[in-house]
Amino acid sequence: MSVITIVGAGMMGSAMSIPARDNGHTVRIVGTPLDREIIDHARRYRQHLTMKRPLPENITYFQIEDLDLALDAADVVIGGVSSFGVDWFIETVIPRIPEGMPLLSVTKGLIDREDGTLISFPAYYKQKSNRQLSFCAIGGPCTSYELADRRHSAVAFCGDDPAVLLRLRQMLETDYYHISLSTDVTGVECAVAMKNAYALGVTLAVGMVEKEEGVGCTLAYNPQAALFGQSVREMSALLQYIGGGAENIVYGAGDLYVTVFGGRTRKLGTLLGRGMTFSEAMAELSGVTLESVAITRRLIRAVNRAVALGKLEAGQFPLLMHIGDLLEEKPTKGIPFAAFETTVFERR
Amino acid sequence: MSVITIVGAGMMGSAMSIPARDNGHTVRIVGTPLDREIIDHARRYRQHLTMKRPLPENITYFQIEDLDLALDAADVVIGGVSSFGVDWFIETVIPRIPEGMPLLSVTKGLIDREDGTLISFPAYYKQKSNRQLSFCAIGGPCTSYELADRRHSAVAFCGDDPAVLLRLRQMLETDYYHISLSTDVTGVECAVAMKNAYALGVTLAVGMVEKEEGVGCTLAYNPQAALFGQSVREMSALLQYIGGGAENIVYGAGDLYVTVFGGRTRKLGTLLGRGMTFSEAMAELSGVTLESVAITRRLIRAVNRAVALGKLEAGQFPLLMHIGDLLEEKPTKGIPFAAFETTVFERR
C-alpha cells in the first residue's frame, strides 16, 4: 500500500480519494488557502462541502500550513487545483515536493505562449519550477461527481516516464476507474483542454433552438450534431498543429461529450445561443468562476497568434473564431454553419 | 429550376422534398409497394403519414406503377428506400433510370462480402446493376424529423464525379441544409453506417445506470463518454481498414451523437444495458423494424471474417465484439470497460 497526498481539496482532487481509498492506500488531503472550509467540513462531517458527497473513511485532512507534514514520506502527490491555481501551485507546492516523488495533476488547461504555441501544464510546471520531478497529468472524460459515485470512468494518465505511469495506474485503477497510459502529454492534455471551447460551441445550438421555440421545448439534435462534428474536425486540426498524436481525439471527443451534458459550460453556451451577450450571460451566472472561459480565451489567443504568424489558417477554425467573437461581444450573423462545409475531391 | 424525383416515400426520402421545394424545384415523390398508404395520405392531406409533418405544396405523388412517368425528364433521382429495400431498388428502379441521370441515395448502410471487406451502397449499386450511372449518396447527422422542421443540418454528399456533386449541392443547399462534398464514398458511407452499431454501444450505459438506480434516475455521463470515446477509437480503426479517409470520423462522430439521443436504436441499447436479452428487448420493441441491428450484424460479420483471415485483430474492437455477443445472446461479464484501456509509449 502507498501513501497518496492530494493537494487541493476541490471536487476533482477530493474525488481521487475514492479510488485511492478503495485500493487501500493511505490518503491525505491538503486544502489550499481557498479550501479552509472544505477541510473543516470534511473533518467534521466526512463529506465534501461543494461536491455534496460522502468522503471515504480514514482520510487525514491538513490545512495548507501543514503541507510539509502531509508530503512527508508520501509515494505520490496528486495536484488538485483548478487552472486558476496553477501559478500558486508552482510557487508554493512544487518547491516542497521531495525529490523523486511523482506529481499527478488533475488540472485541465493549457498555456498559450507569445509565439502562438500551446503547452500543457506538466510542461509548464517543468519549465517554471526548474525541477526534475516526474510531472504527470490526468485527461479524459471524468466528472468528479460521477467518480465519487463510482461510475465507470475512462481516463488517461500521461507523463514522460512509462515506469512511473505504470506504477500510478497500478495504484489507482479500480473496477470502475479505467486508466489508459500515454507518454504523449501534449496530445492528451491539449485534447482535453480544447473541449472547453467546443462544449461552449455545441451548446450554442441548445440556446438557438430555445430562442426559436421557447425554453423547455423539445431540443433539436441535428444542429448540435453539426457542431459536434465540426468540433471534432477543428480539434483534430489543432491536435496536429500542437504536435499531439491523432489518436488523442478519442479523449477530446469523449470529454466534449460529457461536458456538453451539464454544468456551467453548457449553461453559458445555452445563454449565448439564446442571443444574450457575454456580459449578460455572465451576470446570469453571477458568482460562478468559469474555468472553461479562461481556457477558451487562451486557446483563441494562441490560434490568433498562430494565424498572424502564418502557422495556421483562420478559415480552418470557423467555430472557434465564432466563439471568440461571442466572448468579445462582436456582432455576428449567428452560428456559421455554412462555413463548416468541406470539399474533399481526391481519388483514393 | 430542376425536376427532382424521389423514389421511396419513407421519412428521409420525403423530408428531402423540403429543401428541394424551398429551392423552387419541381418535386415528384414515388412510393414503393410498401408506401401506398403514405402516398394516398400525402395526396389527400399534404402530410406525411408516419413522420407526421406537413409536406410542401405542389408535389406530385405517384404510386410505383407510374415510376416511368415520374422519372421522365427528371434531372436527378433521390433514392429514398431503407437498407431493407436496397435489392428491390436495384431490381426495380435502377434499370429504369434514364441514362445520364444521377442517383442520390439517402439509404444508410453497407454490404459485407465473403472476404471480410465492406462496401458502400453506391458501390453495390454499381456492381449489381452493371450500369454506369453517377451513384451518389448522403451521409452525416440528419434526422428526417428535424430536416422537415428546417433545423440546421450538416450532411455530406459523396460520389465519384465532382461535377455531379457540385450540381447536386447547388440544387439542394439551403440556409439550413449544409452540404459538404466528398469523392471518398467508402469513407463517408462506412463512417455513417458504423454509427448504428456504436449507438447501441453508447446507450448500453444508459440502461446500465437505470438498472442500478431505477428507470427515471439521473443519468450518468462518465460511462457514456467512455463508450463514446471507445466508439470513436474503433470507428477510426475500421475506417482505416476499409480504406476510408481519416477525416470521415467527423461524420461518424456527428452521426453517432445524433443517434444516441433518440429513436429505436437508443431504446434497444438501453434495454440491453438493463440486462434484457436481445429477444426480450425485441419483444418489448414489438413490430419495430430495426435497420440498425441489421447493419450492426453485417459490420460484425465482416470484422469476424477479417479477423479469421488475419486482416484485423479482434482485440482492437472490444466494444463491437461485446455488442455482437449481446445480439447473439452469449453470456457476457458486462460492458468490457477495462478492455478499452490503451498504452501509448512513444516519444514524439
PDB file of N, CA and C in Angstrom, chain A residues 46-114:
ATOM      1  N   ARG A  46     -17.160  14.256   7.363  1.00  0.00           N
ATOM      2  CA  ARG A  46     -16.740  13.256   6.370  1.00  0.00           C
ATOM      3  C   ARG A  46     -17.560  13.384   5.071  1.00  0.00           C
ATOM      4  N   GLN A  47     -17.703  14.636   4.684  1.00  0.00           N
ATOM      5  CA  GLN A  47     -18.471  14.922   3.473  1.00  0.00           C
ATOM      6  C   GLN A  47     -17.805  16.087   2.753  1.00  0.00           C
ATOM      7  N   HIS A  48     -17.904  16.097   1.411  1.00  0.00           N
ATOM      8  CA  HIS A  48     -17.306  17.221   0.685  1.00  0.00           C
ATOM      9  C   HIS A  48     -18.319  18.349   0.576  1.00  0.00           C
ATOM     10  N   LEU A  49     -17.903  19.528   1.020  1.00  0.00           N
ATOM     11  CA  LEU A  49     -18.811  20.672   1.147  1.00  0.00           C
ATOM     12  C   LEU A  49     -19.472  21.067  -0.164  1.00  0.00           C
ATOM     13  N   THR A  50     -18.696  21.137  -1.249  1.00  0.00           N
ATOM     14  CA  THR A  50     -19.284  21.613  -2.508  1.00  0.00           C
ATOM     15  C   THR A  50     -19.753  20.461  -3.404  1.00  0.00           C
ATOM     16  N   MET A  51     -19.057  19.328  -3.326  1.00  0.00           N
ATOM     17  CA  MET A  51     -19.463  18.179  -4.156  1.00  0.00           C
ATOM     18  C   MET A  51     -20.678  17.480  -3.550  1.00  0.00           C
ATOM     19  N   LYS A  52     -20.879  17.707  -2.245  1.00  0.00           N
ATOM     20  CA  LYS A  52     -22.007  17.111  -1.528  1.00  0.00           C
ATOM     21  C   LYS A  52     -22.041  15.582  -1.686  1.00  0.00           C
ATOM     22  N   ARG A  53     -20.903  14.994  -1.450  1.00  0.00           N
ATOM     23  CA  ARG A  53     -20.793  13.534  -1.476  1.00  0.00           C
ATOM     24  C   ARG A  53     -20.026  13.114  -0.230  1.00  0.00           C
ATOM     25  N   PRO A  54     -20.345  11.953   0.322  1.00  0.00           N
ATOM     26  CA  PRO A  54     -19.540  11.462   1.438  1.00  0.00           C
ATOM     27  C   PRO A  54     -18.113  11.190   0.970  1.00  0.00           C
ATOM     28  N   LEU A  55     -17.159  11.377   1.864  1.00  0.00           N
ATOM     29  CA  LEU A  55     -15.767  11.058   1.552  1.00  0.00           C
ATOM     30  C   LEU A  55     -15.413   9.760   2.287  1.00  0.00           C
ATOM     31  N   PRO A  56     -14.426   9.031   1.782  1.00  0.00           N
ATOM     32  CA  PRO A  56     -14.099   7.739   2.410  1.00  0.00           C
ATOM     33  C   PRO A  56     -13.622   7.917   3.853  1.00  0.00           C
ATOM     34  N   GLU A  57     -13.721   6.848   4.599  1.00  0.00           N
ATOM     35  CA  GLU A  57     -13.202   6.853   5.967  1.00  0.00           C
ATOM     36  C   GLU A  57     -11.680   6.878   5.960  1.00  0.00           C
ATOM     37  N   ASN A  58     -11.142   7.278   7.115  1.00  0.00           N
ATOM     38  CA  ASN A  58      -9.695   7.199   7.339  1.00  0.00           C
ATOM     39  C   ASN A  58      -8.847   8.038   6.389  1.00  0.00           C
ATOM     40  N   ILE A  59      -9.344   9.212   6.069  1.00  0.00           N
ATOM     41  CA  ILE A  59      -8.508  10.183   5.355  1.00  0.00           C
ATOM     42  C   ILE A  59      -7.997  11.176   6.403  1.00  0.00           C
ATOM     43  N   THR A  60      -6.764  11.590   6.272  1.00  0.00           N
ATOM     44  CA  THR A  60      -6.261  12.640   7.165  1.00  0.00           C
ATOM     45  C   THR A  60      -6.297  13.966   6.406  1.00  0.00           C
ATOM     46  N   TYR A  61      -6.872  14.980   7.048  1.00  0.00           N
ATOM     47  CA  TYR A  61      -7.018  16.285   6.402  1.00  0.00           C
ATOM     48  C   TYR A  61      -6.018  17.272   6.976  1.00  0.00           C
ATOM     49  N   PHE A  62      -5.479  18.128   6.115  1.00  0.00           N
ATOM     50  CA  PHE A  62      -4.486  19.118   6.532  1.00  0.00           C
ATOM     51  C   PHE A  62      -4.861  20.481   5.967  1.00  0.00           C
ATOM     52  N   GLN A  63      -4.616  21.532   6.762  1.00  0.00           N
ATOM     53  CA  GLN A  63      -4.650  22.870   6.180  1.00  0.00           C
ATOM     54  C   GLN A  63      -3.278  23.131   5.558  1.00  0.00           C
ATOM     55  N   ILE A  64      -3.208  24.161   4.732  1.00  0.00           N
ATOM     56  CA  ILE A  64      -2.004  24.395   3.924  1.00  0.00           C
ATOM     57  C   ILE A  64      -0.736  24.573   4.768  1.00  0.00           C
ATOM     58  N   GLU A  65      -0.892  25.087   5.985  1.00  0.00           N
ATOM     59  CA  GLU A  65       0.281  25.293   6.842  1.00  0.00           C
ATOM     60  C   GLU A  65       1.007  23.979   7.128  1.00  0.00           C
ATOM     61  N   ASP A  66       0.298  22.881   7.041  1.00  0.00           N
ATOM     62  CA  ASP A  66       0.905  21.582   7.343  1.00  0.00           C
ATOM     63  C   ASP A  66       1.289  20.801   6.093  1.00  0.00           C
ATOM     64  N   LEU A  67       1.503  21.529   5.008  1.00  0.00           N
ATOM     65  CA  LEU A  67       1.849  20.880   3.741  1.00  0.00           C
ATOM     66  C   LEU A  67       3.050  19.938   3.867  1.00  0.00           C
ATOM     67  N   ASP A  68       4.109  20.399   4.522  1.00  0.00           N
ATOM     68  CA  ASP A  68       5.313  19.560   4.610  1.00  0.00           C
ATOM     69  C   ASP A  68       5.028  18.246   5.340  1.00  0.00           C
ATOM     70  N   LEU A  69       4.254  18.361   6.380  1.00  0.00           N
ATOM     71  CA  LEU A  69       3.872  17.175   7.142  1.00  0.00           C
ATOM     72  C   LEU A  69       3.101  16.199   6.243  1.00  0.00           C
ATOM     73  N   ALA A  70       2.203  16.766   5.458  1.00  0.00           N
ATOM     74  CA  ALA A  70       1.370  15.925   4.595  1.00  0.00           C
ATOM     75  C   ALA A  70       2.177  15.282   3.473  1.00  0.00           C
ATOM     76  N   LEU A  71       3.244  15.949   3.055  1.00  0.00           N
ATOM     77  CA  LEU A  71       4.066  15.413   1.961  1.00  0.00           C
ATOM     78  C   LEU A  71       5.102  14.406   2.465  1.00  0.00           C
ATOM     79  N   ASP A  72       5.329  14.397   3.750  1.00  0.00           N
ATOM     80  CA  ASP A  72       6.389  13.559   4.314  1.00  0.00           C
ATOM     81  C   ASP A  72       6.141  12.078   4.033  1.00  0.00           C
ATOM     82  N   ALA A  73       7.110  11.467   3.382  1.00  0.00           N
ATOM     83  CA  ALA A  73       7.074  10.030   3.099  1.00  0.00           C
ATOM     84  C   ALA A  73       5.892   9.591   2.227  1.00  0.00           C
ATOM     85  N   ALA A  74       5.350  10.529   1.469  1.00  0.00           N
ATOM     86  CA  ALA A  74       4.292  10.143   0.528  1.00  0.00           C
ATOM     87  C   ALA A  74       4.919   9.467  -0.688  1.00  0.00           C
ATOM     88  N   ASP A  75       4.135   8.646  -1.381  1.00  0.00           N
ATOM     89  CA  ASP A  75       4.641   7.987  -2.591  1.00  0.00           C
ATOM     90  C   ASP A  75       4.305   8.781  -3.846  1.00  0.00           C
ATOM     91  N   VAL A  76       3.230   9.531  -3.768  1.00  0.00           N
ATOM     92  CA  VAL A  76       2.832  10.341  -4.918  1.00  0.00           C
ATOM     93  C   VAL A  76       2.019  11.536  -4.424  1.00  0.00           C
ATOM     94  N   VAL A  77       2.144  12.639  -5.136  1.00  0.00           N
ATOM     95  CA  VAL A  77       1.312  13.816  -4.862  1.00  0.00           C
ATOM     96  C   VAL A  77       0.305  13.934  -5.988  1.00  0.00           C
ATOM     97  N   ILE A  78      -0.957  14.095  -5.635  1.00  0.00           N
ATOM     98  CA  ILE A  78      -1.956  14.415  -6.656  1.00  0.00           C
ATOM     99  C   ILE A  78      -2.230  15.909  -6.569  1.00  0.00           C
ATOM    100  N   GLY A  79      -2.041  16.605  -7.677  1.00  0.00           N
ATOM    101  CA  GLY A  79      -2.285  18.044  -7.715  1.00  0.00           C
ATOM    102  C   GLY A  79      -3.746  18.294  -8.025  1.00  0.00           C
ATOM    103  N   GLY A  80      -4.458  18.901  -7.092  1.00  0.00           N
ATOM    104  CA  GLY A  80      -5.906  19.026  -7.241  1.00  0.00           C
ATOM    105  C   GLY A  80      -6.396  20.446  -7.432  1.00  0.00           C
ATOM    106  N   VAL A  81      -5.537  21.356  -7.883  1.00  0.00           N
ATOM    107  CA  VAL A  81      -6.008  22.736  -8.066  1.00  0.00           C
ATOM    108  C   VAL A  81      -6.680  22.914  -9.431  1.00  0.00           C
ATOM    109  N   SER A  82      -7.481  23.957  -9.548  1.00  0.00           N
ATOM    110  CA  SER A  82      -8.050  24.288 -10.853  1.00  0.00           C
ATOM    111  C   SER A  82      -6.996  25.058 -11.631  1.00  0.00           C
ATOM    112  N   SER A  83      -7.287  25.359 -12.891  1.00  0.00           N
ATOM    113  CA  SER A  83      -6.269  26.040 -13.688  1.00  0.00           C
ATOM    114  C   SER A  83      -5.977  27.444 -13.155  1.00  0.00           C
ATOM    115  N   PHE A  84      -6.908  28.004 -12.379  1.00  0.00           N
ATOM    116  CA  PHE A  84      -6.642  29.313 -11.771  1.00  0.00           C
ATOM    117  C   PHE A  84      -5.574  29.224 -10.679  1.00  0.00           C
ATOM    118  N   GLY A  85      -5.346  28.011 -10.181  1.00  0.00           N
ATOM    119  CA  GLY A  85      -4.409  27.848  -9.080  1.00  0.00           C
ATOM    120  C   GLY A  85      -3.024  27.391  -9.497  1.00  0.00           C
ATOM    121  N   VAL A  86      -2.807  27.334 -10.797  1.00  0.00           N
ATOM    122  CA  VAL A  86      -1.573  26.744 -11.290  1.00  0.00           C
ATOM    123  C   VAL A  86      -0.323  27.523 -10.854  1.00  0.00           C
ATOM    124  N   ASP A  87      -0.378  28.841 -10.937  1.00  0.00           N
ATOM    125  CA  ASP A  87       0.816  29.611 -10.561  1.00  0.00           C
ATOM    126  C   ASP A  87       1.082  29.514  -9.056  1.00  0.00           C
ATOM    127  N   TRP A  88       0.020  29.564  -8.285  1.00  0.00           N
ATOM    128  CA  TRP A  88       0.153  29.347  -6.845  1.00  0.00           C
ATOM    129  C   TRP A  88       0.786  27.980  -6.567  1.00  0.00           C
ATOM    130  N   PHE A  89       0.339  26.982  -7.303  1.00  0.00           N
ATOM    131  CA  PHE A  89       0.840  25.617  -7.108  1.00  0.00           C
ATOM    132  C   PHE A  89       2.342  25.549  -7.418  1.00  0.00           C
ATOM    133  N   ILE A  90       2.738  26.241  -8.474  1.00  0.00           N
ATOM    134  CA  ILE A  90       4.156  26.237  -8.860  1.00  0.00           C
ATOM    135  C   ILE A  90       5.010  26.943  -7.802  1.00  0.00           C
ATOM    136  N   GLU A  91       4.472  28.030  -7.261  1.00  0.00           N
ATOM    137  CA  GLU A  91       5.253  28.781  -6.274  1.00  0.00           C
ATOM    138  C   GLU A  91       5.284  28.124  -4.909  1.00  0.00           C
ATOM    139  N   THR A  92       4.152  27.564  -4.512  1.00  0.00           N
ATOM    140  CA  THR A  92       4.004  27.146  -3.119  1.00  0.00           C
ATOM    141  C   THR A  92       4.209  25.653  -2.904  1.00  0.00           C
ATOM    142  N   VAL A  93       3.713  24.864  -3.839  1.00  0.00           N
ATOM    143  CA  VAL A  93       3.699  23.418  -3.599  1.00  0.00           C
ATOM    144  C   VAL A  93       4.886  22.713  -4.253  1.00  0.00           C
ATOM    145  N   ILE A  94       5.094  22.965  -5.533  1.00  0.00           N
ATOM    146  CA  ILE A  94       6.130  22.198  -6.248  1.00  0.00           C
ATOM    147  C   ILE A  94       7.508  22.291  -5.585  1.00  0.00           C
ATOM    148  N   PRO A  95       7.915  23.467  -5.094  1.00  0.00           N
ATOM    149  CA  PRO A  95       9.251  23.527  -4.471  1.00  0.00           C
ATOM    150  C   PRO A  95       9.378  22.624  -3.242  1.00  0.00           C
ATOM    151  N   ARG A  96       8.259  22.260  -2.650  1.00  0.00           N
ATOM    152  CA  ARG A  96       8.325  21.484  -1.408  1.00  0.00           C
ATOM    153  C   ARG A  96       8.086  19.988  -1.624  1.00  0.00           C
ATOM    154  N   ILE A  97       7.839  19.593  -2.864  1.00  0.00           N
ATOM    155  CA  ILE A  97       7.668  18.156  -3.132  1.00  0.00           C
ATOM    156  C   ILE A  97       9.050  17.498  -3.065  1.00  0.00           C
ATOM    157  N   PRO A  98       9.206  16.478  -2.218  1.00  0.00           N
ATOM    158  CA  PRO A  98      10.517  15.828  -2.092  1.00  0.00           C
ATOM    159  C   PRO A  98      10.998  15.256  -3.423  1.00  0.00           C
ATOM    160  N   GLU A  99      12.288  15.262  -3.610  1.00  0.00           N
ATOM    161  CA  GLU A  99      12.931  14.720  -4.810  1.00  0.00           C
ATOM    162  C   GLU A  99      12.431  13.294  -5.074  1.00  0.00           C
ATOM    163  N   GLY A 100      12.123  13.011  -6.330  1.00  0.00           N
ATOM    164  CA  GLY A 100      11.769  11.632  -6.689  1.00  0.00           C
ATOM    165  C   GLY A 100      10.301  11.294  -6.502  1.00  0.00           C
ATOM    166  N   MET A 101       9.525  12.208  -5.937  1.00  0.00           N
ATOM    167  CA  MET A 101       8.094  11.925  -5.733  1.00  0.00           C
ATOM    168  C   MET A 101       7.322  12.395  -6.970  1.00  0.00           C
ATOM    169  N   PRO A 102       6.621  11.505  -7.653  1.00  0.00           N
ATOM    170  CA  PRO A 102       5.899  11.966  -8.854  1.00  0.00           C
ATOM    171  C   PRO A 102       4.683  12.817  -8.508  1.00  0.00           C
ATOM    172  N   LEU A 103       4.359  13.712  -9.411  1.00  0.00           N
ATOM    173  CA  LEU A 103       3.172  14.558  -9.268  1.00  0.00           C
ATOM    174  C   LEU A 103       2.174  14.150 -10.352  1.00  0.00           C
ATOM    175  N   LEU A 104       0.955  13.878  -9.932  1.00  0.00           N
ATOM    176  CA  LEU A 104      -0.117  13.541 -10.877  1.00  0.00           C
ATOM    177  C   LEU A 104      -1.164  14.634 -10.762  1.00  0.00           C
ATOM    178  N   SER A 105      -1.334  15.415 -11.831  1.00  0.00           N
ATOM    179  CA  SER A 105      -2.182  16.597 -11.735  1.00  0.00           C
ATOM    180  C   SER A 105      -3.545  16.369 -12.390  1.00  0.00           C
ATOM    181  N   VAL A 106      -4.611  16.804 -11.724  1.00  0.00           N
ATOM    182  CA  VAL A 106      -5.945  16.677 -12.325  1.00  0.00           C
ATOM    183  C   VAL A 106      -6.318  17.946 -13.097  1.00  0.00           C
ATOM    184  N   THR A 107      -5.482  18.959 -12.985  1.00  0.00           N
ATOM    185  CA  THR A 107      -5.780  20.269 -13.569  1.00  0.00           C
ATOM    186  C   THR A 107      -5.889  20.182 -15.087  1.00  0.00           C
ATOM    187  N   LYS A 108      -6.990  20.685 -15.625  1.00  0.00           N
ATOM    188  CA  LYS A 108      -7.126  20.683 -17.075  1.00  0.00           C
ATOM    189  C   LYS A 108      -6.920  22.095 -17.611  1.00  0.00           C
ATOM    190  N   GLY A 109      -6.194  22.193 -18.687  1.00  0.00           N
ATOM    191  CA  GLY A 109      -5.978  23.503 -19.284  1.00  0.00           C
ATOM    192  C   GLY A 109      -4.730  23.492 -20.121  1.00  0.00           C
ATOM    193  N   LEU A 110      -4.332  24.653 -20.552  1.00  0.00           N
ATOM    194  CA  LEU A 110      -3.114  24.776 -21.317  1.00  0.00           C
ATOM    195  C   LEU A 110      -2.635  26.213 -21.207  1.00  0.00           C
ATOM    196  N   ILE A 111      -1.411  26.429 -21.600  1.00  0.00           N
ATOM    197  CA  ILE A 111      -0.803  27.751 -21.523  1.00  0.00           C
ATOM    198  C   ILE A 111      -0.453  28.184 -22.941  1.00  0.00           C
ATOM    199  N   ASP A 112      -0.862  29.402 -23.278  1.00  0.00           N
ATOM    200  CA  ASP A 112      -0.506  29.910 -24.607  1.00  0.00           C
ATOM    201  C   ASP A 112       0.726  30.795 -24.486  1.00  0.00           C
ATOM    202  N   ARG A 113       1.607  30.705 -25.455  1.00  0.00           N
ATOM    203  CA  ARG A 113       2.834  31.500 -25.424  1.00  0.00           C
ATOM    204  C   ARG A 113       2.845  32.549 -26.538  1.00  0.00           C
ATOM    205  N   GLU A 114       3.780  33.462 -26.397  1.00  0.00           N
ATOM    206  CA  GLU A 114       3.852  34.589 -27.328  1.00  0.00           C
ATOM    207  C   GLU A 114       3.980  34.163 -28.788  1.00  0.00           C
TER     208      GLU A 114
END
